Tab-separated table of C-alpha atoms in Angstrom:
chain	number	residue	atom	x	y	z
A	1	UNK	CA	10.374	6.227	13.061
A	2	UNK	CA	14.034	4.583	12.346
A	3	UNK	CA	16.086	5.331	9.393
A	4	UNK	CA	19.885	4.739	10.614
A	5	UNK	CA	21.374	2.107	9.684
A	6	UNK	CA	25.246	0.375	8.762
A	7	UNK	CA	26.573	1.510	5.620
A	8	UNK	CA	27.147	-2.762	5.698
A	9	UNK	CA	22.875	-3.253	6.043
A	10	UNK	CA	22.328	-6.213	3.661
A	11	UNK	CA	18.620	-4.425	2.922
A	12	UNK	CA	17.405	-8.445	2.385
A	13	UNK	CA	17.400	-9.126	5.207
A	14	UNK	CA	16.492	-5.994	6.912
A	15	UNK	CA	13.191	-5.274	8.477
A	16	UNK	CA	9.932	-4.628	7.119
A	17	UNK	CA	7.007	-3.137	9.467
A	18	UNK	CA	3.953	-4.648	8.271
A	19	UNK	CA	0.818	-2.387	9.053
A	20	UNK	CA	-2.399	-3.394	9.379
A	21	UNK	CA	-5.922	-1.174	9.583
A	22	UNK	CA	-8.278	-2.980	11.380
A	23	UNK	CA	-12.211	-2.684	11.866
A	24	UNK	CA	-15.246	-4.927	12.687
A	25	UNK	CA	-12.180	-7.643	10.710
A	26	UNK	CA	-12.970	-10.846	13.459
A	27	UNK	CA	-13.845	-13.183	10.348
A	28	UNK	CA	-10.219	-12.614	8.353
A	29	UNK	CA	-8.068	-11.183	10.889
A	30	UNK	CA	-6.623	-14.008	12.099
A	31	UNK	CA	-7.051	-15.429	8.426
A	32	UNK	CA	-4.127	-12.304	7.702
A	33	UNK	CA	-1.980	-12.674	10.669
A	34	UNK	CA	-1.538	-16.330	10.628
A	35	UNK	CA	-0.246	-15.648	6.823
A	36	UNK	CA	2.291	-13.144	7.686
A	37	UNK	CA	3.558	-15.432	10.650
A	38	UNK	CA	4.182	-18.199	8.074
A	39	UNK	CA	6.686	-16.100	6.054
A	40	UNK	CA	9.917	-16.612	5.944
A	41	UNK	CA	11.762	-13.731	5.812
A	42	UNK	CA	13.733	-13.392	9.191
A	43	UNK	CA	12.907	-9.396	10.402
A	44	UNK	CA	8.641	-8.743	10.050
A	45	UNK	CA	7.222	-6.357	12.304
A	46	UNK	CA	3.423	-5.838	12.811
A	47	UNK	CA	1.302	-3.248	13.233
A	48	UNK	CA	-2.019	-3.041	13.848
A	49	UNK	CA	-4.318	0.503	14.336
A	50	UNK	CA	-8.422	-1.210	14.730
A	51	UNK	CA	-10.609	1.800	14.736
A	52	UNK	CA	-12.071	0.924	17.568
A	53	UNK	CA	-14.362	-2.287	16.800
A	54	UNK	CA	-17.681	-3.115	18.372
A	55	UNK	CA	-16.662	-7.414	17.251
A	56	UNK	CA	-13.981	-9.697	18.018
A	57	UNK	CA	-11.726	-8.043	16.486
A	58	UNK	CA	-9.401	-6.841	19.654
A	59	UNK	CA	-9.653	-9.970	21.464
A	60	UNK	CA	-8.479	-10.860	18.245
A	61	UNK	CA	-5.511	-9.230	18.216
A	62	UNK	CA	-5.108	-9.542	22.029
A	63	UNK	CA	-4.705	-13.437	21.089
A	64	UNK	CA	-1.853	-12.253	18.868
A	65	UNK	CA	0.257	-9.843	20.565
A	66	UNK	CA	2.396	-12.296	21.516
A	67	UNK	CA	3.818	-11.675	17.661
A	68	UNK	CA	2.261	-8.219	16.734
A	69	UNK	CA	5.208	-5.344	17.817
A	70	UNK	CA	1.994	-2.772	18.379
A	71	UNK	CA	-0.991	-2.599	18.663
A	72	UNK	CA	-4.086	0.071	19.401
A	73	UNK	CA	-7.932	0.198	19.041
A	74	UNK	CA	-9.387	4.045	18.917
A	75	UNK	CA	-12.032	6.380	17.484
A	76	UNK	CA	-10.192	6.896	13.707
A	77	UNK	CA	-11.215	8.667	10.995
A	78	UNK	CA	-11.039	5.648	8.120
A	79	UNK	CA	-8.129	3.448	6.484
A	80	UNK	CA	-6.074	5.834	5.681
A	81	UNK	CA	-5.560	8.339	8.911
A	82	UNK	CA	-5.322	4.146	11.102
A	83	UNK	CA	-2.144	4.160	8.666
A	84	UNK	CA	-0.981	7.285	9.717
A	85	UNK	CA	-1.281	6.454	12.461
A	86	UNK	CA	0.809	3.065	11.916
A	87	UNK	CA	3.552	4.921	10.654
A	88	UNK	CA	4.457	6.293	14.588
A	89	UNK	CA	4.964	3.017	15.166
A	90	UNK	CA	7.558	2.032	12.324
A	91	UNK	CA	11.262	0.914	13.368
A	92	UNK	CA	11.865	-1.047	9.566
A	93	UNK	CA	12.960	-0.280	6.320
A	94	UNK	CA	10.803	-0.884	4.942
A	95	UNK	CA	6.972	-0.681	5.376
A	96	UNK	CA	4.087	-2.557	3.820
A	97	UNK	CA	0.141	-2.271	4.119
A	98	UNK	CA	-2.610	-4.682	3.450
A	99	UNK	CA	-6.215	-5.185	4.638
A	100	UNK	CA	-7.401	-7.803	7.219
A	101	UNK	CA	-8.960	-9.413	4.805
A	102	UNK	CA	-6.133	-9.587	2.477
A	103	UNK	CA	-3.691	-13.164	2.965
A	104	UNK	CA	0.159	-12.508	2.130
A	105	UNK	CA	1.899	-15.449	0.078
A	106	UNK	CA	5.144	-17.314	-0.187
A	107	UNK	CA	5.903	-14.415	-2.822
A	108	UNK	CA	6.305	-11.328	-0.368
A	109	UNK	CA	9.339	-13.438	0.741
A	110	UNK	CA	10.681	-13.714	-2.182
A	111	UNK	CA	10.361	-10.324	-2.453
A	112	UNK	CA	11.564	-9.370	0.438
A	113	UNK	CA	14.664	-11.320	-0.554
A	114	UNK	CA	15.177	-8.627	-3.167
A	115	UNK	CA	14.938	-5.178	-1.832
A	116	UNK	CA	17.762	-3.475	-2.183
A	117	UNK	CA	17.639	0.048	-3.107
A	118	UNK	CA	16.810	1.879	0.228
A	119	UNK	CA	15.500	4.862	-2.244
A	120	UNK	CA	13.200	2.552	-4.529
A	121	UNK	CA	9.177	1.430	-4.103
A	122	UNK	CA	9.405	-1.829	-4.995
A	123	UNK	CA	6.403	-3.800	-6.440
A	124	UNK	CA	4.901	-6.906	-7.654
A	125	UNK	CA	1.396	-8.707	-8.323
A	126	UNK	CA	-1.629	-9.705	-6.703
A	127	UNK	CA	-4.678	-12.630	-7.419
A	128	UNK	CA	-7.462	-10.862	-7.452
A	129	UNK	CA	-10.118	-12.010	-8.218
A	130	UNK	CA	-9.452	-15.362	-9.549
A	131	UNK	CA	-6.467	-14.039	-11.864
A	132	UNK	CA	-2.824	-12.579	-11.263
A	133	UNK	CA	-2.602	-9.034	-11.333
A	134	UNK	CA	-0.675	-5.969	-12.718
A	135	UNK	CA	2.275	-6.919	-13.926
A	136	UNK	CA	4.745	-4.404	-15.145
A	137	UNK	CA	4.213	-1.356	-15.748
A	138	UNK	CA	5.501	1.749	-18.110
A	139	UNK	CA	5.234	5.034	-16.775
A	140	UNK	CA	1.263	6.375	-18.943
A	141	UNK	CA	0.132	2.596	-16.997
A	142	UNK	CA	1.194	4.407	-13.532
A	143	UNK	CA	-0.509	7.884	-13.956
A	144	UNK	CA	-3.683	5.821	-15.861
A	145	UNK	CA	-4.537	3.082	-12.635
A	146	UNK	CA	-0.860	1.842	-10.751
A	147	UNK	CA	0.128	-0.416	-9.195
A	148	UNK	CA	-2.128	-2.743	-6.886
A	149	UNK	CA	-1.464	-0.641	-3.273
A	150	UNK	CA	-1.014	-4.573	-1.673
A	151	UNK	CA	1.963	-4.939	-4.379
A	152	UNK	CA	3.971	-2.423	-3.102
A	153	UNK	CA	7.111	-2.368	-0.685
A	154	UNK	CA	8.266	1.040	0.094
A	155	UNK	CA	11.595	1.748	1.935
A	156	UNK	CA	10.253	3.292	4.865
A	157	UNK	CA	12.212	6.878	3.964
A	158	UNK	CA	9.045	7.669	1.736
A	159	UNK	CA	7.315	8.823	4.614
A	160	UNK	CA	9.808	11.143	6.415
A	161	UNK	CA	8.775	12.867	3.691
A	162	UNK	CA	4.729	11.874	3.032
A	163	UNK	CA	2.049	10.269	4.537
A	164	UNK	CA	-1.627	9.579	2.723
A	165	UNK	CA	-4.224	12.082	2.840
A	166	UNK	CA	-6.897	11.809	4.074
A	167	UNK	CA	-9.194	13.713	2.785
A	168	UNK	CA	-9.324	10.552	-0.263
A	169	UNK	CA	-11.407	8.153	1.248
A	170	UNK	CA	-10.386	5.383	-0.748
A	171	UNK	CA	-7.291	6.184	-3.293
A	172	UNK	CA	-4.921	7.768	-1.097
A	173	UNK	CA	-2.960	5.039	-1.562
A	174	UNK	CA	-2.435	5.652	-5.532
A	175	UNK	CA	-1.962	9.789	-5.289
A	176	UNK	CA	0.557	8.551	-2.967
A	177	UNK	CA	1.937	6.681	-6.201
A	178	UNK	CA	1.311	9.939	-8.822
A	179	UNK	CA	3.353	12.024	-6.335
A	180	UNK	CA	5.825	9.703	-5.895
A	181	UNK	CA	6.259	9.426	-9.395
A	182	UNK	CA	6.877	12.991	-10.001
A	183	UNK	CA	9.869	13.317	-7.297
A	184	UNK	CA	13.430	12.539	-8.679
A	185	UNK	CA	14.559	11.078	-5.195
A	186	UNK	CA	12.340	8.267	-5.554
A	187	UNK	CA	12.283	5.152	-9.067
A	188	UNK	CA	9.570	1.962	-8.567
A	189	UNK	CA	11.544	-1.098	-9.244
A	190	UNK	CA	9.341	-4.427	-11.093
A	191	UNK	CA	10.178	-7.580	-9.725
A	192	UNK	CA	7.815	-10.476	-10.666
A	193	UNK	CA	6.613	-11.775	-7.368
A	194	UNK	CA	2.927	-12.289	-6.055
A	195	UNK	CA	2.395	-10.919	-3.419
A	196	UNK	CA	-1.139	-11.622	-1.899
A	197	UNK	CA	-4.087	-11.769	-2.427
A	198	UNK	CA	-6.485	-9.266	-3.197
A	199	UNK	CA	-9.735	-8.994	-1.447
A	200	UNK	CA	-11.990	-7.283	-4.218
A	201	UNK	CA	-14.965	-6.561	-2.295
A	202	UNK	CA	-13.532	-3.848	0.243
A	203	UNK	CA	-14.275	0.193	0.560
A	204	UNK	CA	-10.942	-0.051	-2.789
A	205	UNK	CA	-13.082	-2.837	-5.159
A	206	UNK	CA	-16.546	-1.071	-4.219
A	207	UNK	CA	-16.647	2.588	-4.246
A	208	UNK	CA	-15.277	5.516	-5.766
A	209	UNK	CA	-13.361	7.981	-4.440
A	210	UNK	CA	-14.769	11.518	-6.028
A	211	UNK	CA	-12.687	13.688	-3.846
A	212	UNK	CA	-9.340	12.037	-5.772
A	213	UNK	CA	-11.497	11.768	-8.942
A	214	UNK	CA	-11.949	15.564	-9.318
A	215	UNK	CA	-7.854	16.155	-7.823
A	216	UNK	CA	-6.383	12.486	-10.580
A	217	UNK	CA	-5.688	15.183	-13.893
A	218	UNK	CA	-4.228	17.616	-11.825
A	219	UNK	CA	-1.905	15.299	-10.157
A	220	UNK	CA	-0.867	13.953	-13.146
A	221	UNK	CA	-0.204	17.256	-15.185
A	222	UNK	CA	1.803	18.117	-11.378
A	223	UNK	CA	3.722	14.537	-11.644
A	224	UNK	CA	3.706	13.436	-15.529
A	225	UNK	CA	3.818	16.617	-17.362
A	226	UNK	CA	2.108	18.348	-19.773
A	227	UNK	CA	2.078	15.087	-22.144
A	228	UNK	CA	0.815	11.738	-19.891
A	229	UNK	CA	-1.967	14.802	-18.673
A	230	UNK	CA	-3.521	15.390	-22.982
A	231	UNK	CA	-3.026	11.418	-23.002
A	232	UNK	CA	-5.366	10.725	-19.966
A	233	UNK	CA	-7.363	13.839	-20.706
A	234	UNK	CA	-8.225	12.172	-23.648
A	235	UNK	CA	-9.225	8.950	-21.904
A	236	UNK	CA	-11.066	10.745	-20.074
A	237	UNK	CA	-12.786	11.808	-22.270
A	238	UNK	CA	-13.598	8.622	-24.281
A	239	UNK	CA	-14.564	7.053	-21.050
A	240	UNK	CA	-16.141	10.191	-20.113
A	241	UNK	CA	-19.865	7.867	-18.727
A	242	UNK	CA	-16.953	5.929	-16.564
A	243	UNK	CA	-17.036	7.673	-12.574
A	244	UNK	CA	-13.894	5.328	-12.698
A	245	UNK	CA	-12.216	6.017	-15.638
C-alpha cells in the first residue's frame, strides 16, 4: 500500500481507493458502480473483492473492468475478510468502503475536496431509512454507536497499523472505530456532507454481532477510559433487554 507522496501534494486532490466487497450482488452492483463513476472527484480507484458469487456479479464486474483498478473473485470468510483483502491493492492516500447495495451521492466528492489532514478520519452523514444521519458526534456517542461506516473516509495509513478483526462478522468496522478513538495517532473530523445512501436491509442492518457485543464494554474501557465505560455500563443496565444496546 503506497504511503509516500511529496510534502507539497494537495491532499484534497489525492486518490481515494474505494473497496467494494461483493457476494451475489447482481441486482445492485451496477447502480453502485455507476454512482462511483459519476463522481466529480478526479482520482478514484475502484477495488472489487467478490466472494465467489453464484449469480451474475462477476459478469457485471467484467463488463466494468475498464473502470475498475483491481478485482478478484474467490471464496472468502465474510465481508471483513474481503475488505482486508482489498486493502492489499490500495494505492490511494485515502480509503473508503461501501457495500454493493449502497449508492454514492454528490456529497462524497464534496467531502473528498475537504480532505486535508493525513492523520484524520473524516466522517459525515448518510441517508438511511429515509432520513439524514447521524450528524456530529460527541465522544460518548462515538463509544455508544459511532458514525456509519459508509460515512467515513480513512487515511490509508490507518491500515498500515490495523485491519478488521474478522471474528466480528457484522461490527468489525465499529470495533475499529473504537480502537481508533483510543489511538492518539489519529483523530476524527466531522464535515456536514451526505456521502451516500445506506441500504439498511443488508447484514449490518438485520443481524446482531454477539461476539462484538460481548467485547464492546472492554473495548470502551480500553479505548475511552473508566468514566465513559461506567456511563456505557449504566446504559446497558437500563437497556438490558435490548441486545443491540
